[in-house]
Short mmCIF file of C-alpha atoms in Angstrom, two decimals:
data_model
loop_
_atom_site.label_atom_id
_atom_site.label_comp_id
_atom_site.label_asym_id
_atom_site.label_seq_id
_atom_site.Cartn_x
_atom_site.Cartn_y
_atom_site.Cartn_z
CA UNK A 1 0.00 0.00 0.00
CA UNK A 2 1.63 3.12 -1.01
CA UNK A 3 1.70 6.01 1.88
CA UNK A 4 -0.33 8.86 0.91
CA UNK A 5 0.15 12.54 1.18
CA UNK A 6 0.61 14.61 4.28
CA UNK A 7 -2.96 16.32 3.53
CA UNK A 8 -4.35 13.10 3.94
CA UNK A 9 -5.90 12.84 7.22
CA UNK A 10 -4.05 9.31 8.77
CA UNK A 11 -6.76 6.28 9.03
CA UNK A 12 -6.71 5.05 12.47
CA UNK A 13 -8.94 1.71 12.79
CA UNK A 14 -9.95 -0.20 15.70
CA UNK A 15 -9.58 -4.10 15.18
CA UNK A 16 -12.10 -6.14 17.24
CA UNK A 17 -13.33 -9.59 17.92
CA UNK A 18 -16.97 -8.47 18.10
CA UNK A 19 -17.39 -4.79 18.14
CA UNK A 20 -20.78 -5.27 19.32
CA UNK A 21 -20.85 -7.34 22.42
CA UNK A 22 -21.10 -5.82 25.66
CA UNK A 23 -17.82 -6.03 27.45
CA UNK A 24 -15.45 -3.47 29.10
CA UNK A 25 -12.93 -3.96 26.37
CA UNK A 26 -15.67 -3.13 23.79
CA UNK A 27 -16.83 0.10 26.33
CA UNK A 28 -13.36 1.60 26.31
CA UNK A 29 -12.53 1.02 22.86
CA UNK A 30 -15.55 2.76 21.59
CA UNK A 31 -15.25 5.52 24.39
CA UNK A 32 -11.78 5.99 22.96
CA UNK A 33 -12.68 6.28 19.03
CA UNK A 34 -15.63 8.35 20.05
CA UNK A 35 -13.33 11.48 21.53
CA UNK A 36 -10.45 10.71 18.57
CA UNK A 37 -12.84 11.34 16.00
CA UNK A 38 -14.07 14.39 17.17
CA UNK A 39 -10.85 15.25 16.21
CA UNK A 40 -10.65 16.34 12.33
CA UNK A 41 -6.86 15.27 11.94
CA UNK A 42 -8.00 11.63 12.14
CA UNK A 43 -10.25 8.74 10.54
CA UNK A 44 -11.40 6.62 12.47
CA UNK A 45 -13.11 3.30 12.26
CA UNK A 46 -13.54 -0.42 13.89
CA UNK A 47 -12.68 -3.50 11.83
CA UNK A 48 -15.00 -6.67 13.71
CA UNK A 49 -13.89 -10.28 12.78
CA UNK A 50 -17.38 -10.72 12.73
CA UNK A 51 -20.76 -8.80 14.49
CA UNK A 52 -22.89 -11.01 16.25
CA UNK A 53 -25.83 -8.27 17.42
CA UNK A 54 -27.64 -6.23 14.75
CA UNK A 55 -25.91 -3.40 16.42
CA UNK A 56 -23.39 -2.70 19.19
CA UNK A 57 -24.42 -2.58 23.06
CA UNK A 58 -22.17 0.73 23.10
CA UNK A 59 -23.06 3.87 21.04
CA UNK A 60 -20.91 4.42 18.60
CA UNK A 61 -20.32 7.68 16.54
CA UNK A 62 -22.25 7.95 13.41
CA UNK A 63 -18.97 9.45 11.70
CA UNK A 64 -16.96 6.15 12.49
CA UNK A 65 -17.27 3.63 9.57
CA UNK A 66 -17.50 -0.07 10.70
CA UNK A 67 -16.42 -3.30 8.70
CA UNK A 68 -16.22 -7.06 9.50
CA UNK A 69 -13.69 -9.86 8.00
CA UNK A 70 -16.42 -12.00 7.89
CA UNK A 71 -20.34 -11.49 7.24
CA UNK A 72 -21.44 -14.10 9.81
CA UNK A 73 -20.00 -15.56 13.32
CA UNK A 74 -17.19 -17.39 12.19
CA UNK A 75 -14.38 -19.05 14.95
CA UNK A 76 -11.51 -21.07 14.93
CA UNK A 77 -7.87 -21.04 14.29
CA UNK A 78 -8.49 -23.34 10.66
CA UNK A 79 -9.67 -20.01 8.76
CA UNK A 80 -6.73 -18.03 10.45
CA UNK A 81 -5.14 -17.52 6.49
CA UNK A 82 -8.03 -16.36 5.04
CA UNK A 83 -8.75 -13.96 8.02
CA UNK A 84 -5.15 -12.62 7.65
CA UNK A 85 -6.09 -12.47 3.61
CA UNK A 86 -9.41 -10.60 4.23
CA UNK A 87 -7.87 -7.89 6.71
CA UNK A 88 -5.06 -7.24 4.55
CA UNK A 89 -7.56 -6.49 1.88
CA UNK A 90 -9.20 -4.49 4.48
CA UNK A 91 -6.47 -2.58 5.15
CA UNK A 92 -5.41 -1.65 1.57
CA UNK A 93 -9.39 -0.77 0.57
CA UNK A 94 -9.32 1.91 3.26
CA UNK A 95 -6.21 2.88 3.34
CA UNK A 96 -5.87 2.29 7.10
CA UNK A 97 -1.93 3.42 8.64
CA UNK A 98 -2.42 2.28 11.92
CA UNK A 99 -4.35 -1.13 13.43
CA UNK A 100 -5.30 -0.90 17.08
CA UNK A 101 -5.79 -4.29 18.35
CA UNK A 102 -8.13 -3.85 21.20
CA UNK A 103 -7.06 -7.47 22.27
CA UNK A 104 -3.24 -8.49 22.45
CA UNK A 105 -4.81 -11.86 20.69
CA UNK A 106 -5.07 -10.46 17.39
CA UNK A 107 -1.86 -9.38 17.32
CA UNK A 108 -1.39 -12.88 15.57
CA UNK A 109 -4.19 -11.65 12.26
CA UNK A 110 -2.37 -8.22 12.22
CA UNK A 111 1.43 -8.25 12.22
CA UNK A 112 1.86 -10.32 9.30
CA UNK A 113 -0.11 -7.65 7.54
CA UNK A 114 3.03 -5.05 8.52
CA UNK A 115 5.09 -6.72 5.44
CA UNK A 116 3.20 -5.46 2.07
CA UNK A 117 0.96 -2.89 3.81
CA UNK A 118 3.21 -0.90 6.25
CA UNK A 119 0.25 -0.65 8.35
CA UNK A 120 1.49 -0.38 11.72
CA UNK A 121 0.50 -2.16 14.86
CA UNK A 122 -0.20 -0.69 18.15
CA UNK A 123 -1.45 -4.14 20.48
CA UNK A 124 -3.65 -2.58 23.16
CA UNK A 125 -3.49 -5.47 25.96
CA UNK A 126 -6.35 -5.15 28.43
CA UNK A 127 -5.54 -8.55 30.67
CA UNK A 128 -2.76 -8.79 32.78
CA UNK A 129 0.72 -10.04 31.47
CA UNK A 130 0.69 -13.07 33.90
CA UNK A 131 -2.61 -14.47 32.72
CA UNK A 132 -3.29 -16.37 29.32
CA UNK A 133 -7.05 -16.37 29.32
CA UNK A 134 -8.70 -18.75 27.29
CA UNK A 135 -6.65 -18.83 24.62
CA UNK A 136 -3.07 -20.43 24.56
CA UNK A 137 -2.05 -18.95 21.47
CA UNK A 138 -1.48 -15.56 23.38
CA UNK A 139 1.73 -17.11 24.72
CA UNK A 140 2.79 -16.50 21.08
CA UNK A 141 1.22 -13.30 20.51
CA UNK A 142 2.83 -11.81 23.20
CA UNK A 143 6.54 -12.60 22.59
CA UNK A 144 5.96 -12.11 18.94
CA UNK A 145 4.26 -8.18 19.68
CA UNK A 146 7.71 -7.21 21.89
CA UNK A 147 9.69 -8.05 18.67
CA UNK A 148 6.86 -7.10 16.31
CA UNK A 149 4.89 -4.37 16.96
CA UNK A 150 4.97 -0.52 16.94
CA UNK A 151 4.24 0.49 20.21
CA UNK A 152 2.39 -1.95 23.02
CA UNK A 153 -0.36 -0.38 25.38
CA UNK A 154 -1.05 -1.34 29.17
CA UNK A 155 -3.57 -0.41 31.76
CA UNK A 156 -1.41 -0.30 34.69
CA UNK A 157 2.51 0.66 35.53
CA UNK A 158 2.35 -3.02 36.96
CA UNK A 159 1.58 -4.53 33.85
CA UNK A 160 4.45 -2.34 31.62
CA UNK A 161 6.76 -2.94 34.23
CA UNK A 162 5.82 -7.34 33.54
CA UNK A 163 5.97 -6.58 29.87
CA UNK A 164 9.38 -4.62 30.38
CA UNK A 165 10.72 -7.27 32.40
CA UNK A 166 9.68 -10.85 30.93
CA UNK A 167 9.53 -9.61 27.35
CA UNK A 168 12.40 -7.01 26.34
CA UNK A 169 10.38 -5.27 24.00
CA UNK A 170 11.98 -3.69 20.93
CA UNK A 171 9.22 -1.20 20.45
CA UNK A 172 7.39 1.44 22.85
CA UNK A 173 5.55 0.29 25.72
CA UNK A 174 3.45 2.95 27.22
CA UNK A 175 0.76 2.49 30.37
CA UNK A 176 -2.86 4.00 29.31
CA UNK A 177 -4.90 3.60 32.00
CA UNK A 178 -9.22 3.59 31.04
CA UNK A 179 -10.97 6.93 30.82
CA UNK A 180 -12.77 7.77 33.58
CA UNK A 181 -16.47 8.96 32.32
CA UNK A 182 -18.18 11.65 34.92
CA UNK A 183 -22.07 10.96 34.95
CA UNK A 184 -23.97 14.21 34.55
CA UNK A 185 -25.87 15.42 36.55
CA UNK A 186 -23.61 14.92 39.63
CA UNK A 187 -24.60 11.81 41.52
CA UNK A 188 -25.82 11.70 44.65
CA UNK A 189 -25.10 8.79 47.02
CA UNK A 190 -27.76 7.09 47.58
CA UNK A 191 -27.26 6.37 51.25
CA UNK A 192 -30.56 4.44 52.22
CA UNK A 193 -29.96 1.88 49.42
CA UNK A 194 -30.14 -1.21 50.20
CA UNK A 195 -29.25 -2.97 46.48
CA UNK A 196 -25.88 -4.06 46.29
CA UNK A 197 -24.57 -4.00 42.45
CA UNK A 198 -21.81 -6.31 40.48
CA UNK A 199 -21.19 -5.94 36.57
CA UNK A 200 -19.46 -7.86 33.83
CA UNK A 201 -19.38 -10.58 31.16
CA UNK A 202 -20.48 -14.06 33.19
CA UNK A 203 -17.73 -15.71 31.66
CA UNK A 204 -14.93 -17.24 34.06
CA UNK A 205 -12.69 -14.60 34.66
CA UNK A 206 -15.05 -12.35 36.23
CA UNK A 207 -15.78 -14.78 39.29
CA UNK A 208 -19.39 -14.73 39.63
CA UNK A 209 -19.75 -18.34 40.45
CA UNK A 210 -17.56 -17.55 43.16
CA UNK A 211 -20.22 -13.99 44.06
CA UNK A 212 -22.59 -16.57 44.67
CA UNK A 213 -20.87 -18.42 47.51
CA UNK A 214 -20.47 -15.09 48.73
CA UNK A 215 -23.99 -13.78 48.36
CA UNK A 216 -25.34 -17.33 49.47
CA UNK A 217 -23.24 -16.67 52.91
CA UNK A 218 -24.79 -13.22 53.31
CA UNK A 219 -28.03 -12.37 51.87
CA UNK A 220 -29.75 -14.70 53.92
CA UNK A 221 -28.84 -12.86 56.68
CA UNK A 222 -30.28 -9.49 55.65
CA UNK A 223 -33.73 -10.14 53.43
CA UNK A 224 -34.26 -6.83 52.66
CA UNK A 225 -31.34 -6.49 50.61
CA UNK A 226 -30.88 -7.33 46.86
CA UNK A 227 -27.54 -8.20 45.12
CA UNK A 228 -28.23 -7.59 41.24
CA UNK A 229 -25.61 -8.53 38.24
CA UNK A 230 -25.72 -6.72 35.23
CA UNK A 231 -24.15 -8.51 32.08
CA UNK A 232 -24.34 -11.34 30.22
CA UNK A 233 -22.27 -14.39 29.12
CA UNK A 234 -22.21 -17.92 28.48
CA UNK A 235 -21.76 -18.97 32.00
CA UNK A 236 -25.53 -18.00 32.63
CA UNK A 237 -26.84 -20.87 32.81
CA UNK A 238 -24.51 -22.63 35.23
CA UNK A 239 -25.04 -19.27 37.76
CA UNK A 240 -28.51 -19.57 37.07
CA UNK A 241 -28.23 -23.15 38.50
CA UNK A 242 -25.95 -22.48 41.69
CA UNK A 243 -28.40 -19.46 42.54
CA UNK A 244 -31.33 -22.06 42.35
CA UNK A 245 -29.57 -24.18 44.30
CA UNK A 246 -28.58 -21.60 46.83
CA UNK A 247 -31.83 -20.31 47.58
CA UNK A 248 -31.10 -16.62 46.97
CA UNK A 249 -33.15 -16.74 43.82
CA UNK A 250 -35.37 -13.94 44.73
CA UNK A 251 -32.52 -11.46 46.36
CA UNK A 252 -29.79 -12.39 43.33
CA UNK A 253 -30.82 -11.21 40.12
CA UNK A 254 -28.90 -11.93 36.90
CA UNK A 255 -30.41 -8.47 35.16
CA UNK A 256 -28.65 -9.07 31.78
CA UNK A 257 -27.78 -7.13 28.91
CA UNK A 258 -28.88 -3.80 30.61
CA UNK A 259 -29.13 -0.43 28.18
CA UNK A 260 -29.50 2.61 31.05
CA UNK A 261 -26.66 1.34 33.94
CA UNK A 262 -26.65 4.51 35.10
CA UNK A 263 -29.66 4.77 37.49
CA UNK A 264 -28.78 0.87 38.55
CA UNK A 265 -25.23 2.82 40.02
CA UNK A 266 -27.59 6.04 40.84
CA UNK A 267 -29.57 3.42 43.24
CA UNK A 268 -27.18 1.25 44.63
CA UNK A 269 -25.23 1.30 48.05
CA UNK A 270 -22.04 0.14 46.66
CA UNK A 271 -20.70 -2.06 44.58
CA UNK A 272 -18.31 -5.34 44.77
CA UNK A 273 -16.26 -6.93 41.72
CA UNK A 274 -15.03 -11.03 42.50
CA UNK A 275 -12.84 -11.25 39.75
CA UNK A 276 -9.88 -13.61 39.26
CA UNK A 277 -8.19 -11.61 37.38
CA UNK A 278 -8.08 -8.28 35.37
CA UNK A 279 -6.47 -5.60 32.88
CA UNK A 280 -7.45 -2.15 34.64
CA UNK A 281 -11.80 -3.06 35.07
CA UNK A 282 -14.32 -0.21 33.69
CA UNK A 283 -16.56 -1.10 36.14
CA UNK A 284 -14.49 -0.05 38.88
CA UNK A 285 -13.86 3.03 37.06
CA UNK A 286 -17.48 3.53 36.92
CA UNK A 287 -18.04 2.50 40.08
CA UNK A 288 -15.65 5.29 41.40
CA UNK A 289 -17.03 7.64 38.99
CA UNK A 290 -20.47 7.00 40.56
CA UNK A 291 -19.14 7.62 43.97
CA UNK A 292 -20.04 4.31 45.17
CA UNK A 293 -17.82 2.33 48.06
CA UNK A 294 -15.97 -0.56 46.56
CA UNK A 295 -15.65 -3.72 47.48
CA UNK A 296 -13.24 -5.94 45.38
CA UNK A 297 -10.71 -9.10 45.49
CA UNK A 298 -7.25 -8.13 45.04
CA UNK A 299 -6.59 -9.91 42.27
CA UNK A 300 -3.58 -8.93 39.68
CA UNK A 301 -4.44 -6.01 38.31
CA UNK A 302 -6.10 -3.16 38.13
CA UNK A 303 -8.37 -2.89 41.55
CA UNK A 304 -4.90 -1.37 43.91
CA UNK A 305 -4.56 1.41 41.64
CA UNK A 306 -8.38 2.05 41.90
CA UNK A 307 -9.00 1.46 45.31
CA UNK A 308 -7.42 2.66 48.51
CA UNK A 309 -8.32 0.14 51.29
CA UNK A 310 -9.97 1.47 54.28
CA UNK A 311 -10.61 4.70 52.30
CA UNK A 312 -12.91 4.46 49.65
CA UNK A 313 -12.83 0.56 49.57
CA UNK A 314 -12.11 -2.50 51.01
CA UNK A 315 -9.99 -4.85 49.12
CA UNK A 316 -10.02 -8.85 49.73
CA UNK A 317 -7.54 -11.41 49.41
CA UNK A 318 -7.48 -13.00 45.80
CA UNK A 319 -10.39 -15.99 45.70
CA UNK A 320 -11.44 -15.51 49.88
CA UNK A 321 -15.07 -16.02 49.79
CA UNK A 322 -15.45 -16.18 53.35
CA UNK A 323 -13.07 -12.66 54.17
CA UNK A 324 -14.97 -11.29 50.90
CA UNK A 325 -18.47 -11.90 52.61
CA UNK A 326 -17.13 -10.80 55.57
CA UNK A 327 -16.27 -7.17 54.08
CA UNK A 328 -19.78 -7.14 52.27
CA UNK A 329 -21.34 -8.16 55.27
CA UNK A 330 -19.45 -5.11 56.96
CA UNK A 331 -21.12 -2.66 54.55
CA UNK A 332 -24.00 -4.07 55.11
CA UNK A 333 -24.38 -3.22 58.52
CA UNK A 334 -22.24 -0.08 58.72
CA UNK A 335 -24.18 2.75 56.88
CA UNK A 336 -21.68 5.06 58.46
CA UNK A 337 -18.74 3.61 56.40
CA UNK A 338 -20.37 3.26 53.39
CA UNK A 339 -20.89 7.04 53.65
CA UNK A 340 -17.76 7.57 54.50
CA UNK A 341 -16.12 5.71 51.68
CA UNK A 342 -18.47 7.35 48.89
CA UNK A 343 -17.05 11.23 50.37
CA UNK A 344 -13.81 9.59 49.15
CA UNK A 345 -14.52 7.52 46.21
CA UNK A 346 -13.22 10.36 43.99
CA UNK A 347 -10.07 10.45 45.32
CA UNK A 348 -7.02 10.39 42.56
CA UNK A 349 -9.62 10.70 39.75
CA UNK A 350 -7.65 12.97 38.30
CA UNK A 351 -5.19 10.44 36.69
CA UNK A 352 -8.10 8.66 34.58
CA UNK A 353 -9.54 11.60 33.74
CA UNK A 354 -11.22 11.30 29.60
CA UNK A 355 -9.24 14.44 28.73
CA UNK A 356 -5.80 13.25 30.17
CA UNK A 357 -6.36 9.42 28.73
CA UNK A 358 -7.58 10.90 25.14
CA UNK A 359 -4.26 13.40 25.16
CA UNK A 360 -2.03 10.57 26.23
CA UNK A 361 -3.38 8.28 23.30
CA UNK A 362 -3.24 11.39 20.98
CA UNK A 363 0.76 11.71 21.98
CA UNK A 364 1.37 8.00 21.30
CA UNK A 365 -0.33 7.92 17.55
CA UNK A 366 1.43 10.99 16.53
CA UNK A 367 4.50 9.04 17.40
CA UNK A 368 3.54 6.29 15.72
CA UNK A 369 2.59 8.07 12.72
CA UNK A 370 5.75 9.88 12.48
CA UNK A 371 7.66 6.86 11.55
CA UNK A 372 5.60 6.42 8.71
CA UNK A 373 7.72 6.84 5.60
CA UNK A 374 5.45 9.75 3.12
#
């Protein structure tokens, strides 16, 4: 693909499992695109491997053009040449100069697409080096990105500083944490509440089978209190199951795919995450942004540079149920924390403000872009 001239505004596209699911990844991406093309020096656009929902959970800006690889759901590693042959076509027809992977998994579609296109690669990893999840072939990816790629994107300091250390990069490797989104009008806490509120995909990672030990230890113990889980994923049925089982069918609520989560974090007393494991969560972020106390397991990484413990929030070992239904419990009981956690649930905001993430990513393509050869 030949480069094109400088009055050429540079194409900047978004590559994407699914575009439209429902997932933080998917949130931040499209919060990201949305404030870059506001900005007339750049194009903007996401590239899907496939769409799965007639259209995406997350608004996306009518200026941003959107393309899949493939017309219909389409998985596995046997079509992984003819996905590589699609997006390079994909790349040419637009003319796109930089590829965002918005999972450090498709690294392996899009840097064999550097030789012939000299599209560059910016691999925008949102787990945690130290976890492979689901997917084995990101022990590749990985490895192959440090030598590879033009610049590699973390949530956290911890996680450049694992990259840095285990992997030797060759190329940039910057920390970006998530944008921070302020809900207008100013929330109020909602200090009577009694709901309790979790979000996420129900997939593994996220640890709600492990939410409903905890909520089957607690909610018995205080029936006027409900525990509700936005999201959805393809453990549903199994959670649907061990709630059953549990007994706590009527005080935890799977709520789904849920359109207008802001007055679900208007309403709620605070909010708890279970994970096993994470990049830097949104729905911390949003939590936090909501002024809502937090409770949330330790686990690698994301909720210690979210959270200050005693102050705002109350974080758990990795995986304790039983010290994890303890702290709920706590909050429970002790309105007077709760309050006093949500005065300080926006402290250090500033660092993940929109403006300051959006400037930061702004910095990083103009770097990239200035190694393109015109």
């Amino acid at each position: 693909m030949g480069r094109r001239s400088r009055m050429t505004r540079p194409h900047i596209a978004f590559f994407s499992g699914d575009i439209t699911r429902s997932g933080g990844t998917e949130n931040v991406s499209i919060m990201v695109a949305n404030e870059l093309v506001k900005d007339p020096s750049y194009e903007v656009s996401f590239i899907s491997l496939f769409e799965e929902q007639p259209r995406p959970f997350f608004p996306i800006d009518e200026t941003i053009g959107r393309d899949t690889v493939y017309p219909t759901v389409t998985h596995g590693i046997q079509h992984y040449f003819d996905t590589v042959k699609r997006l390079r076509g994909l790349v040419k027809k637009h003319h796109i100069d930089i590829l965002i992977d918005i999972d450090g998994i498709l690294d392996m579609y899009t840097l064999p697409l550097k030789r012939g296109t000299g599209v560059k690669i910016i691999s925008w990893e949102h787990f945690n080096y130290l976890q492979n999840p689901g997917v084995p072939y990101r022990k590749l990816t990985r490895p192959w990105a440090a030598r590879k790629a033009d610049a590699i994107v973390t949530l956290t300091t911890a996680d450049k500083n694992l990259y840095e250390q285990h992997l030797k990069p060759r190329c940039l490797v910057i920390d970006i944490p998530n944008p921070m989104i302020v809900p207008d009008p100013a929330p109020v806490y909602a200090s009577t509440s009694k709901t309790i509120l979790s979000s996420g995909r129900l997939t593994y990672q996220k640890g709600f089978d492990m939410l409903v030990d905890v909520a089957a230890q607690v909610l018995p113990q205080h029936p006027g209190w409900q525990w509700l889980i936005l999201g959805e994923g393809e453990d549903r049925s199994t959670l649907e199951d061990k709630i059953a089982h549990a007994g706590i069918g009527n005080q935890l609520i799977l709520k789904g795919r849920v359109p207008d989560t802001d007055s679900y974090y208007r309403k709620s007393a605070f909010f708890v995450l279970t994970s096993r494991f994470e990049g830097l969560p949104m729905v911390l972020l949003e939590a936090k942004a909501y002024g809502l106390p937090i409770v949330s397991f330790d686990c690698p990484t994301g909720p210690s540079e979210i959270i200050e413990d005693a102050v705002n929030g109350n974080l758990v070992h990795p995986d304790d149920i039983t010290a994890m239904a303890k702290n709920v419990d706590c909050l429970i009981e002790d309105r007077a924390t709760r309050e006093r956690y949500a005065l300080h649930a926006g402290d250090g905001n500033g660092r993940f403000a929109k403006e300051t993430i959006i400037d930061q990513w702004k910095t990083l393509l103009n770097t990239v872009l200035r190694t393109i050869a015109r």
